[in-house]
Coordinates of C-alpha atoms and ligand atoms in Angstrom, one line a residue:
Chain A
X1 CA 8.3 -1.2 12.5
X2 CA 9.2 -4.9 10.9
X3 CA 12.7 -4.5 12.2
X4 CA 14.5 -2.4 14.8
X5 CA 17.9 -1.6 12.5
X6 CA 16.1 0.8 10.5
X7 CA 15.8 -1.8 7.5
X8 CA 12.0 -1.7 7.8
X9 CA 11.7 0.8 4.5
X10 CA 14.3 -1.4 2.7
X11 CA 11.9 -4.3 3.3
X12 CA 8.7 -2.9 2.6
X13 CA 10.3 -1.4 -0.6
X14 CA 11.1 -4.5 -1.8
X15 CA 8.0 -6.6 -0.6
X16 CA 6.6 -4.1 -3.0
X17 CA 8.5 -4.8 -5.9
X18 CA 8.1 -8.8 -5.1
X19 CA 4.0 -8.6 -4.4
X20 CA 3.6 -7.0 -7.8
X21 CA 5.6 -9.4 -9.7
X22 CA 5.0 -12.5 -7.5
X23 CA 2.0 -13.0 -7.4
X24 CA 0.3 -10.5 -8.7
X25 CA 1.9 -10.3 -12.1
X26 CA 1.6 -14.3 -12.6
X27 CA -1.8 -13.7 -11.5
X28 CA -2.3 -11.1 -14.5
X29 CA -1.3 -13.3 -16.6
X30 CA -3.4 -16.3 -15.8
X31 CA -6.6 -13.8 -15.4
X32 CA -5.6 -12.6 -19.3
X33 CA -5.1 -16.8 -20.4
X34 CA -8.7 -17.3 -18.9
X35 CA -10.6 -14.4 -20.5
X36 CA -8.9 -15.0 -24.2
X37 CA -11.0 -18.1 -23.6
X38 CA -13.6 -15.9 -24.5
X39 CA -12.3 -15.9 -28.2
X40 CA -12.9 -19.5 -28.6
X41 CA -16.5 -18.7 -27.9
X42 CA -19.0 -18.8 -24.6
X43 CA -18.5 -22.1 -24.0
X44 CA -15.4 -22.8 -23.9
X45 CA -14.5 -19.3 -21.5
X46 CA -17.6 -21.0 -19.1
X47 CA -15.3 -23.9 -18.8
X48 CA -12.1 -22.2 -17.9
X49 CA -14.0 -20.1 -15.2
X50 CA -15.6 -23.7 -13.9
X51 CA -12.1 -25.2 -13.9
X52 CA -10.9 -22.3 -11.8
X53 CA -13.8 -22.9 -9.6
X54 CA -13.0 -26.2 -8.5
X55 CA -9.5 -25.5 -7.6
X56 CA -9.7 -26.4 -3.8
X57 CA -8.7 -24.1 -1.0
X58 CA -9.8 -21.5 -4.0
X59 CA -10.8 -18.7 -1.2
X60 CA -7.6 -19.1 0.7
X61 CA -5.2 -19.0 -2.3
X62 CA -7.7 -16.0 -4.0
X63 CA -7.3 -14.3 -0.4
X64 CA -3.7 -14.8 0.6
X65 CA -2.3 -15.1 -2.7
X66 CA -4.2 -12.4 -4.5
X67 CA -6.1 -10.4 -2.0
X68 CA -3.2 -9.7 0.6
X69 CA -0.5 -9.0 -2.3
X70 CA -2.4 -7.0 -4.3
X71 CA -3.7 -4.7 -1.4
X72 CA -0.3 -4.4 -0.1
X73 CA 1.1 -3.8 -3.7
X74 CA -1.8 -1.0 -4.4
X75 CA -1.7 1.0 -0.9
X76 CA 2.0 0.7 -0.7
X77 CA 2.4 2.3 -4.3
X78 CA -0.2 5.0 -4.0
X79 CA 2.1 5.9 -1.0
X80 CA 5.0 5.3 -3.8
X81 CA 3.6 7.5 -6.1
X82 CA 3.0 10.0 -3.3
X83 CA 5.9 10.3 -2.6
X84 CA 7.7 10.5 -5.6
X85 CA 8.7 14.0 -7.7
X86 CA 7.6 15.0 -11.4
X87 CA 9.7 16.5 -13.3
X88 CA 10.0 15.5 -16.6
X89 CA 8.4 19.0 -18.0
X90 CA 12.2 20.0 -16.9
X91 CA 13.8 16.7 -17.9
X92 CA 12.1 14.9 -20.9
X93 CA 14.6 11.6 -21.0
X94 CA 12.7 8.6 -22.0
X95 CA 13.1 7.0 -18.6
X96 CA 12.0 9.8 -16.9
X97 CA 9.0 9.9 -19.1
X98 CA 8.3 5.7 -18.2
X99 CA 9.0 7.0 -14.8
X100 CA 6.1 8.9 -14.6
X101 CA 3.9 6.8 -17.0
X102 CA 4.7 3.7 -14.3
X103 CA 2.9 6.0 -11.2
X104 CA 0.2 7.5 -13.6
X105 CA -0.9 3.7 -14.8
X106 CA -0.3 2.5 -11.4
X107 CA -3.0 5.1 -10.3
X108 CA -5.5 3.6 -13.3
X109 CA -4.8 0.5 -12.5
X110 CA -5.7 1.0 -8.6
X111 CA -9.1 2.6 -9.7
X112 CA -9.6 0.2 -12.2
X113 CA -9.3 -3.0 -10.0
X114 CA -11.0 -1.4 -7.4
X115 CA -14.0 -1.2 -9.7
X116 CA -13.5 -4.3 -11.9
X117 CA -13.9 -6.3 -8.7
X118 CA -17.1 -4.5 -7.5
X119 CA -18.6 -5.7 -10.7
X120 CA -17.5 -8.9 -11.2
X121 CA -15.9 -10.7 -8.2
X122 CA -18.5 -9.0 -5.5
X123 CA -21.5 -8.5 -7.3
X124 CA -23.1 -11.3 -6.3
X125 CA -23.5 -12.8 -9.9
X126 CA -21.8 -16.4 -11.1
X127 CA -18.9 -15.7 -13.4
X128 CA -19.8 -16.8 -16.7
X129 CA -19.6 -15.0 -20.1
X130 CA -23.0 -13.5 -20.0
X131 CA -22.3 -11.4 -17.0
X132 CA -19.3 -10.3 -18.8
X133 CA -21.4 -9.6 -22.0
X134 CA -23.7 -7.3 -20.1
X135 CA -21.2 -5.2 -18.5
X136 CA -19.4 -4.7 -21.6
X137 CA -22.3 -4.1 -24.0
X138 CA -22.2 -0.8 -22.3
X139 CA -19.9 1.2 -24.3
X140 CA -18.6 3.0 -21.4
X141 CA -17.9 -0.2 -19.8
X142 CA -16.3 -1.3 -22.4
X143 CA -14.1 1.4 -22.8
X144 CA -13.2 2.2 -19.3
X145 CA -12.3 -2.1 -19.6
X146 CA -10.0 -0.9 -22.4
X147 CA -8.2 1.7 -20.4
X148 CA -8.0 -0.2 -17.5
X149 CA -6.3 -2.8 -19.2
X150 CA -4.2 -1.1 -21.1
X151 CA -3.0 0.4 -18.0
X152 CA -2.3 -2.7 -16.2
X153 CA -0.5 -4.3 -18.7
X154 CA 1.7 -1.5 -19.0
X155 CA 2.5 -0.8 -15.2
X156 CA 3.1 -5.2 -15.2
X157 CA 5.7 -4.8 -18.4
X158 CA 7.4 -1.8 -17.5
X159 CA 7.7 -2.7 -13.7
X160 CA 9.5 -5.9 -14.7
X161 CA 11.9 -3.7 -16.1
X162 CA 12.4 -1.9 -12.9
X163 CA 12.3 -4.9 -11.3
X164 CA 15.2 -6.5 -12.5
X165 CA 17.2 -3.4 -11.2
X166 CA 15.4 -3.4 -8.0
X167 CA 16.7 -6.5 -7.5
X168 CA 20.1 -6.3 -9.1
X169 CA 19.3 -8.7 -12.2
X170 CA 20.4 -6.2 -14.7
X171 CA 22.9 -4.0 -13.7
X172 CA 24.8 -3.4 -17.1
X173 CA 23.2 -0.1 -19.1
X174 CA 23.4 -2.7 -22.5
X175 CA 21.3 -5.4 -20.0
X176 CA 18.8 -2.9 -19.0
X177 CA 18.4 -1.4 -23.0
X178 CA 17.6 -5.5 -24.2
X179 CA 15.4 -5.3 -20.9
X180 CA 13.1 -2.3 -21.5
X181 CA 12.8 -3.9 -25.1
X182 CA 11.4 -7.1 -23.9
X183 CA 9.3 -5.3 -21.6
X184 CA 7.4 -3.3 -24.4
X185 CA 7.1 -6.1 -26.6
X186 CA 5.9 -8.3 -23.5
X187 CA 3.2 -5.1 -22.9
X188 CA 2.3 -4.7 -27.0
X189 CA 1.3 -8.2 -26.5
X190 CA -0.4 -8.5 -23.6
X191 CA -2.4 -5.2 -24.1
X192 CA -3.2 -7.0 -27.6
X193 CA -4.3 -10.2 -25.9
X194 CA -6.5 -8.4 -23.0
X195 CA -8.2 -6.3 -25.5
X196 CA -9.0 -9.1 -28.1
X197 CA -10.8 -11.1 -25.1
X198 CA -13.2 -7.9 -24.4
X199 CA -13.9 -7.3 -28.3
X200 CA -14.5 -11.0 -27.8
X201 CA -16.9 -10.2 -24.9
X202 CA -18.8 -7.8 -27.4
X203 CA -20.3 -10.7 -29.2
X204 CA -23.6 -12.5 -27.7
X205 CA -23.0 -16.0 -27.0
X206 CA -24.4 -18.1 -29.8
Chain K
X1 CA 36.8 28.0 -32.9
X2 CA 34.7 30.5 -34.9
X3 CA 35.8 33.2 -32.8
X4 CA 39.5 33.5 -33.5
X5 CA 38.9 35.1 -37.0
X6 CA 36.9 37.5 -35.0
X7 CA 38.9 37.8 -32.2
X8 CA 41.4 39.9 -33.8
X9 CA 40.8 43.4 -33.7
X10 CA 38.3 43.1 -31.2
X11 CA 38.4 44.8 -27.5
X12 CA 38.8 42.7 -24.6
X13 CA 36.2 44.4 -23.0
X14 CA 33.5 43.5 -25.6
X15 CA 32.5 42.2 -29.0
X16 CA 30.9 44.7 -32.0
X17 CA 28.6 43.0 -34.5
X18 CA 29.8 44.6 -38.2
X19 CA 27.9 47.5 -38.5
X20 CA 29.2 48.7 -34.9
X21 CA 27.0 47.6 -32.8
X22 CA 27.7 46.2 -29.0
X23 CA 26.5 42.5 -28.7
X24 CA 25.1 41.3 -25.4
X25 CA 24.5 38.5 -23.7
X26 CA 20.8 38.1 -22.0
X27 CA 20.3 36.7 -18.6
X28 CA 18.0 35.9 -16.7
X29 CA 18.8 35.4 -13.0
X30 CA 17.2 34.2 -9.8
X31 CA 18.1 36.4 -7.2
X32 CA 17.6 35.4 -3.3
X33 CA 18.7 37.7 -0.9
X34 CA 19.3 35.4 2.2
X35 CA 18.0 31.5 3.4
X36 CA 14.9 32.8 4.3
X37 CA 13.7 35.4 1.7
X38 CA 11.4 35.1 -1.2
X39 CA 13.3 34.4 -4.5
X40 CA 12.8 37.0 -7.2
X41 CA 13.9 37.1 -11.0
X42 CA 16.2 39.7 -12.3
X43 CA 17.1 40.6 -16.1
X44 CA 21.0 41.2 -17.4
X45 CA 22.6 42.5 -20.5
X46 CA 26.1 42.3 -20.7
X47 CA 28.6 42.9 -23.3
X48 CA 29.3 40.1 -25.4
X49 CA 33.3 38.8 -25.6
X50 CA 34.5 35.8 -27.2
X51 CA 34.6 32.4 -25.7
X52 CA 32.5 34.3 -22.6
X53 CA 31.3 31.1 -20.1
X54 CA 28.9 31.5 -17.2
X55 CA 31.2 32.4 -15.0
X56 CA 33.0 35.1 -16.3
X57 CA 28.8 36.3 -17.3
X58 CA 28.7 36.6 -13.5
X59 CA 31.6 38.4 -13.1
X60 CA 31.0 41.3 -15.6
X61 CA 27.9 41.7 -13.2
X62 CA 30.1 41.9 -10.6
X63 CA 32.2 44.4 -12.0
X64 CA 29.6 46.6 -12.8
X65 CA 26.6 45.5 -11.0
X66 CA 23.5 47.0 -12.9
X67 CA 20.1 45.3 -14.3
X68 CA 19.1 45.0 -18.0
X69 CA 17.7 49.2 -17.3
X70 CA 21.3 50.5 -15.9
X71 CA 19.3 50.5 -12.3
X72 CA 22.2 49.6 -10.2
X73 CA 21.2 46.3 -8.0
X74 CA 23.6 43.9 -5.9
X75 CA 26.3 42.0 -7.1
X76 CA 25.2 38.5 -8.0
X77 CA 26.8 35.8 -5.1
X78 CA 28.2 32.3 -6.3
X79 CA 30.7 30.3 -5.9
X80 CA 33.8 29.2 -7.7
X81 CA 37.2 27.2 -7.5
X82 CA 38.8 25.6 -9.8
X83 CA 36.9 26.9 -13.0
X84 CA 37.9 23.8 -15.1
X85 CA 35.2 21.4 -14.5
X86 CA 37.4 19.6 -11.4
X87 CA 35.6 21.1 -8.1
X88 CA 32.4 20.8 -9.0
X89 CA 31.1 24.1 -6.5
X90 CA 29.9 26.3 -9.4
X91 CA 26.5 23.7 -10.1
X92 CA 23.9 26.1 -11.0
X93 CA 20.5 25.1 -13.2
X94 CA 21.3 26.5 -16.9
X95 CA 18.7 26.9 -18.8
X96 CA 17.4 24.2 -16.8
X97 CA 19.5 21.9 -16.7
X98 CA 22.5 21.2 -13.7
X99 CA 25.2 21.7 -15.3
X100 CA 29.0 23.5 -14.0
X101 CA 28.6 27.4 -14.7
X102 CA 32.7 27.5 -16.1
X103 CA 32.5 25.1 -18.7
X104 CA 28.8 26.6 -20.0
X105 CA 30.1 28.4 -22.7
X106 CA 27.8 31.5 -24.0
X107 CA 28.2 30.4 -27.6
X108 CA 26.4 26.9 -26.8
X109 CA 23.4 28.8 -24.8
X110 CA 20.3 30.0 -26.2
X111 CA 19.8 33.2 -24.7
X112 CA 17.9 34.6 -22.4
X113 CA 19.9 32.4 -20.7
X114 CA 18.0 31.6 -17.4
X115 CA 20.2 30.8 -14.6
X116 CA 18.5 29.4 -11.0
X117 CA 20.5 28.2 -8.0
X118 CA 19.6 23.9 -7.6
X119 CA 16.4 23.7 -5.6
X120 CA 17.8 20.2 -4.0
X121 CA 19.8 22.8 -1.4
X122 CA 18.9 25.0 0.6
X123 CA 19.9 28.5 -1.1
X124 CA 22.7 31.0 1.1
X125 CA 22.3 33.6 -1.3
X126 CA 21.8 33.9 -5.0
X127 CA 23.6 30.9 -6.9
X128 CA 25.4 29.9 -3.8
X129 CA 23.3 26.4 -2.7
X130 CA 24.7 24.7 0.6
X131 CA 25.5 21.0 -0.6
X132 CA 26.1 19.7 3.2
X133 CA 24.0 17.1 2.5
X134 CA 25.9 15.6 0.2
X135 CA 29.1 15.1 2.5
X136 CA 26.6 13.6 5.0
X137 CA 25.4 11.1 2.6
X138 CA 29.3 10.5 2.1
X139 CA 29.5 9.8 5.9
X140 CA 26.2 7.6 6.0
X141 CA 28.0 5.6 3.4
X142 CA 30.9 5.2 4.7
X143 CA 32.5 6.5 1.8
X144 CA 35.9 5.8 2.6
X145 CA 38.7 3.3 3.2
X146 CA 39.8 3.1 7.1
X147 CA 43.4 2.8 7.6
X148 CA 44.4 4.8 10.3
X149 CA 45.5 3.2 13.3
X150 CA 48.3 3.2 16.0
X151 CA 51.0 1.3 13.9
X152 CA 52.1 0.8 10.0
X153 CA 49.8 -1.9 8.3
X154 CA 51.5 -2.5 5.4
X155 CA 50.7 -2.4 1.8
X156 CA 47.3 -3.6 0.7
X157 CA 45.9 -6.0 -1.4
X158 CA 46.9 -5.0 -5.5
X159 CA 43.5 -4.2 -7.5
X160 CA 42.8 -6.1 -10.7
X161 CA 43.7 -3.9 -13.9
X162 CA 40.6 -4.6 -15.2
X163 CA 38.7 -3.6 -12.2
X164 CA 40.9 -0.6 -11.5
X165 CA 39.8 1.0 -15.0
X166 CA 36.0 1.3 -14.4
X167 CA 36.7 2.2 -10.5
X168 CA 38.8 5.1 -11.8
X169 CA 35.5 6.2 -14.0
X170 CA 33.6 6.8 -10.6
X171 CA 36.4 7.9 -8.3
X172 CA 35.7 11.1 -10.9
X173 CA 32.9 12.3 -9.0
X174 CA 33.4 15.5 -7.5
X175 CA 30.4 15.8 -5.3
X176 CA 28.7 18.6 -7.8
X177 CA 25.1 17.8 -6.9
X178 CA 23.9 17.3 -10.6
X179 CA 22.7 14.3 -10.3
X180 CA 20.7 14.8 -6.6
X181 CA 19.4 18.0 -8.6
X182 CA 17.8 16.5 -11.7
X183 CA 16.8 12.9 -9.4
X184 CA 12.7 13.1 -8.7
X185 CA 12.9 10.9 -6.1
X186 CA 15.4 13.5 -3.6
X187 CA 12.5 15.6 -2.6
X188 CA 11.4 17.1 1.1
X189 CA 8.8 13.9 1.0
X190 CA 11.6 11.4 0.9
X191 CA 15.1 11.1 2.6
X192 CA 16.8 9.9 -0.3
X193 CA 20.9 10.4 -0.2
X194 CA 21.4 10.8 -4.0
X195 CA 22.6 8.5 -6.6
X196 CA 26.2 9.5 -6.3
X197 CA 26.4 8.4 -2.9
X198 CA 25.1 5.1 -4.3
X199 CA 28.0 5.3 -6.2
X200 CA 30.3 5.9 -4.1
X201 CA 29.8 3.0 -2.0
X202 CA 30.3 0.8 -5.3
X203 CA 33.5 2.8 -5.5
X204 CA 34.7 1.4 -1.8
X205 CA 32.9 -1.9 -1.8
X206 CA 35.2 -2.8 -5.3
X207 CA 38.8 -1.6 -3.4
X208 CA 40.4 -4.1 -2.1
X209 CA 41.2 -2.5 1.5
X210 CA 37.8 -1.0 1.1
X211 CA 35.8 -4.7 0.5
X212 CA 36.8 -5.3 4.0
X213 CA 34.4 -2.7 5.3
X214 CA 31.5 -3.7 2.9
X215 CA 29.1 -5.0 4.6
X216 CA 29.0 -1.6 6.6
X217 CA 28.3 0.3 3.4
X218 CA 25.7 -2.3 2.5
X219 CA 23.8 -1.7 6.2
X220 CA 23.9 1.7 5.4
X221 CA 22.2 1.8 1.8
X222 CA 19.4 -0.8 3.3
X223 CA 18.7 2.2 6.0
X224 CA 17.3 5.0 5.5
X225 CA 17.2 7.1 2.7
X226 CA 19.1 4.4 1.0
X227 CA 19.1 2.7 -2.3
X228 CA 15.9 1.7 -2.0
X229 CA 14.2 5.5 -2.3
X230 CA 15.8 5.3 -5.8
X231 CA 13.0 4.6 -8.5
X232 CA 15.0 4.3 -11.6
X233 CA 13.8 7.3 -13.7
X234 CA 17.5 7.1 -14.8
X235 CA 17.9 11.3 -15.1
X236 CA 20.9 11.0 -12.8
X237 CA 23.3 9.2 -15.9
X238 CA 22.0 12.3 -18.1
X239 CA 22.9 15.2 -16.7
X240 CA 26.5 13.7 -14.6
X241 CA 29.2 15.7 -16.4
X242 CA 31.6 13.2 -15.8
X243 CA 29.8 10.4 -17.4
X244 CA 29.7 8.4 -14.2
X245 CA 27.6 5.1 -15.0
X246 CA 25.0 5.9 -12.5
X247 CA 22.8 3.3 -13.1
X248 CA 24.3 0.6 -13.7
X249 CA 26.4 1.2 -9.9
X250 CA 22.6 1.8 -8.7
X251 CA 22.1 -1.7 -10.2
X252 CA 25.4 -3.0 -8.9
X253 CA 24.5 -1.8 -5.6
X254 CA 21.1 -3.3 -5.4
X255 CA 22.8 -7.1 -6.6
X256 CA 25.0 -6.6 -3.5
X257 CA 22.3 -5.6 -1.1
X258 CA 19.9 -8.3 -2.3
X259 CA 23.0 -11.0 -1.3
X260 CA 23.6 -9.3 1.8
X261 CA 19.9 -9.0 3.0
X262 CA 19.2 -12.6 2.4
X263 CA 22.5 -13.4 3.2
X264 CA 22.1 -11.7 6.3
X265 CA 18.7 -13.0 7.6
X266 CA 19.6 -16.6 6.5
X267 CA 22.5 -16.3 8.8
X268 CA 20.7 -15.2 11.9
Ligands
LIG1 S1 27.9 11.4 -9.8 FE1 28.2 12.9 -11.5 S2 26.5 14.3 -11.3 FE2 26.5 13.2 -9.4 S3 27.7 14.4 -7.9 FE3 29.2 13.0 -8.9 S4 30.0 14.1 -10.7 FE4 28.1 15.2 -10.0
LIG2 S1 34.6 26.3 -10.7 FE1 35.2 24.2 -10.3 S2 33.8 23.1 -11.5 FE2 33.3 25.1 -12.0

């Protein structure tokens, strides 16, 4: 496939691992920045979304470095997850547990963007907090927003931990204990940032 | 030891409770009659000695080869060596875990104790798994130190002390299969080689005579089935016996193959 030596897998493993760190991760994190605009009120999350607007280039960035990595990062995984075994109802280990949690979130996550960007991005409507107030006044919306966000926040924090051995950051077993601990306070609080910009959605604008 | 006080007095052949009763010790067996046949469970009660392990479970069946009713069946097959923990050929799922059938001792087990062959292998008969994959993961790794040649070479390069302490902790692996047993990602969708073998390579790649065939080891995790199929659910470090750091040679291995991709494609 990418290279004769039979490295291909090794590469496309690791593209993986990249994509959904770099860029899609920073991309997470600048999408959650702009919504918990919304907390400062209408106005000022219409501004962010303007700002982002004029960025030039925008559709070639938003295609090559969003669109391209995160399709690559999604179909590759569900093939991940695929191919993957379950067996923590044999072996309950913590890991094994976060093992599993990573694929079933990954699988949210996919569904969830999926959706998320049929609603917003492609539905034709300009991005501005009143779009996002109507989608969410729905309570099933909303919740399903919840979920999904919880999910991707999750799969983000805990695949920096897996990351780092991926790539051979942390390799010592006291390195990849202080890892997984940043990871789930780097998840608590950006679940808790991503959910206080949809309560913050909730509210008309004034 | 509880059982010394008991011990004295007692049969060899079998352990009565105080008001005369013979104990026994429930099993519960998977039984496959051949590679190809369907795999069926069968019940045991044996009499209970002291200090009775897995193994010597196994044997009373053999010695008198009946199920939990007295209907005579089969002897059960497995295999065995060293029955101190060092061969690592008696690997059997324990009450679901991997774990060496000599050094599961009775009075540690809940009971029915359920004993299944490792559904990594391909089953011969009974307990007795074929672990051939293993030795050629050991091969694809290179897991060895070339020396052999046509003339004397001399003495090697000395090891660090430091180094040569943690090397000795995975030069302990005796190929039991635990870990490629209890590992979710070595499954018939994936052609992962096993953590050990992982392992291994660390083991070779940090000798001194052995650094000067790294690189090779290093093409072969980046291939296929290599470290790359491993997805860090980390169940490999609980269930080695030996207490091999897994996952931090996992993570060891990945630094190294990291350097030596990019190192590799920026030298091309
Ligand atoms: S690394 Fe441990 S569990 Fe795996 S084969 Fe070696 S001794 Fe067995
Ligand atoms: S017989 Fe050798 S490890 Fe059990």
């Amino acid at each position: 496939m990418v290279q004769a030596d039979g490295h291909s897998q090794y590469l496309l493993r690791r593209l993986h691992t990249l994509a959904g760190v770099i860029p899609v991760g920073l991309f997470l994190l600048e999408h959650l920045f702009t919504n918990s605009m919304a907390t400062n009120g209408a106005a000022a999350f219409n501004s962010a979304a303007a700002t982002i607007e004029g960025i030039p280039f925008l559709h070639f960035i938003e295609f090559f470095f969003i669109f391209v990595p995160l399709i690559y990062h999604g179909v590759y995984g569900l093939y991940v997850a695929f191919t993957s075994g379950y067996n923590s109802g044999q072996f309950h280990w913590w890991r094994n547990v976060m093992f599993i949690l990573q694929r079933i979130t990954g699988i949210i996550t996919f569904v969830f963007i999926v959706f998320h960007l049929w609603t917003t991005r492609f539905s034709g409507k300009a991005p501005t907090f009143e779009m996002v107030h109507q989608l969410v006044s729905n309570p099933a919306y909303f919740w399903f927003m919840i979920i999904g966000t919880v999910a991707a926040t999750f799969h983000f924090s805990n695949g920096l931990w897996s990351f780092s051995i991926h790539w051979g950051i942390t390799v010592g077993q006291r390195a990849q204990r202080v890892m997984s601990y940043v990871t789930m306070i780097l998840f608590i609080v950006l679940a808790g940032v991503g959910v206080d910009a949809l309560i913050a959605f909730t509210h008309a604008a004034s | 030891m509880t059982e010394v006080a008991t011990q004295q007095g007692q049969s060899t052949t079998g352990q009565t409770e105080s008001n005369g009763q013979q104990k026994f010790v429930h099993l519960k067996i998977q039984r496959q009659d051949g590679p190809e046949t369907a795999a069926y469970m069968q019940d045991f009660a044996i009499p209970y000695t002291p200090g009775m392990n897995v193994i010597s479970c196994l044997m009373e069946i053999r010695s008198n080869p009946v199920d939990e009713n007295g209907r005579p069946v089969t002897p059960v097959i497995w295999e065995m060596n060293c029955l101190e923990e060092v061969c690592g050929i008696c690997t059997m799922n324990i009450n679901g875990k991997p774990r060496q059938a000599c050094t599961a001792l009775v009075d540690k087990l809940e009971q029915p104790i359920e004993i299944k062959p490792m559904r990594t292998f391909p089953v011969i008969r009974d307990l007795m798994v074929d672990r051939g994959r293993m030795f050629e993961a050991l091969k694809r790794v290179k897991a060895w130190i070339p020396i052999d040649g046509t003339y004397n070479l001399g003495s090697g390069p000395r090891m660090a002390e430091k180094d040569r302490q943690w090397a000795y902790e995975l030069s302990r692996c005796f190929t039991c299969g635990a870990c490629v047993e209890a590992c979710p990602n070595v499954n018939d969708r994936t052609s992962f080689i096993g953590p050990f073998a992982l392992s291994q390579a660390r083991l070779f790649n940090e000798h001194p005579t052995g650094k000067m065939n790294r690189e090779d080891r290093l093409d072969a995790l980046m291939g296929e089935g290599g470290i790359h199929e491993c997805g860090n659910a980390q169940n490999c470090v609980e269930v080695c016996p030996k207490g091999i750091p897994l996952t931090t040679s996992i993570a060891a291995m990945n630094r190294q193959v990291t350097y030596h991709a990019m190192g590799a494609w920026l030298k091309r």
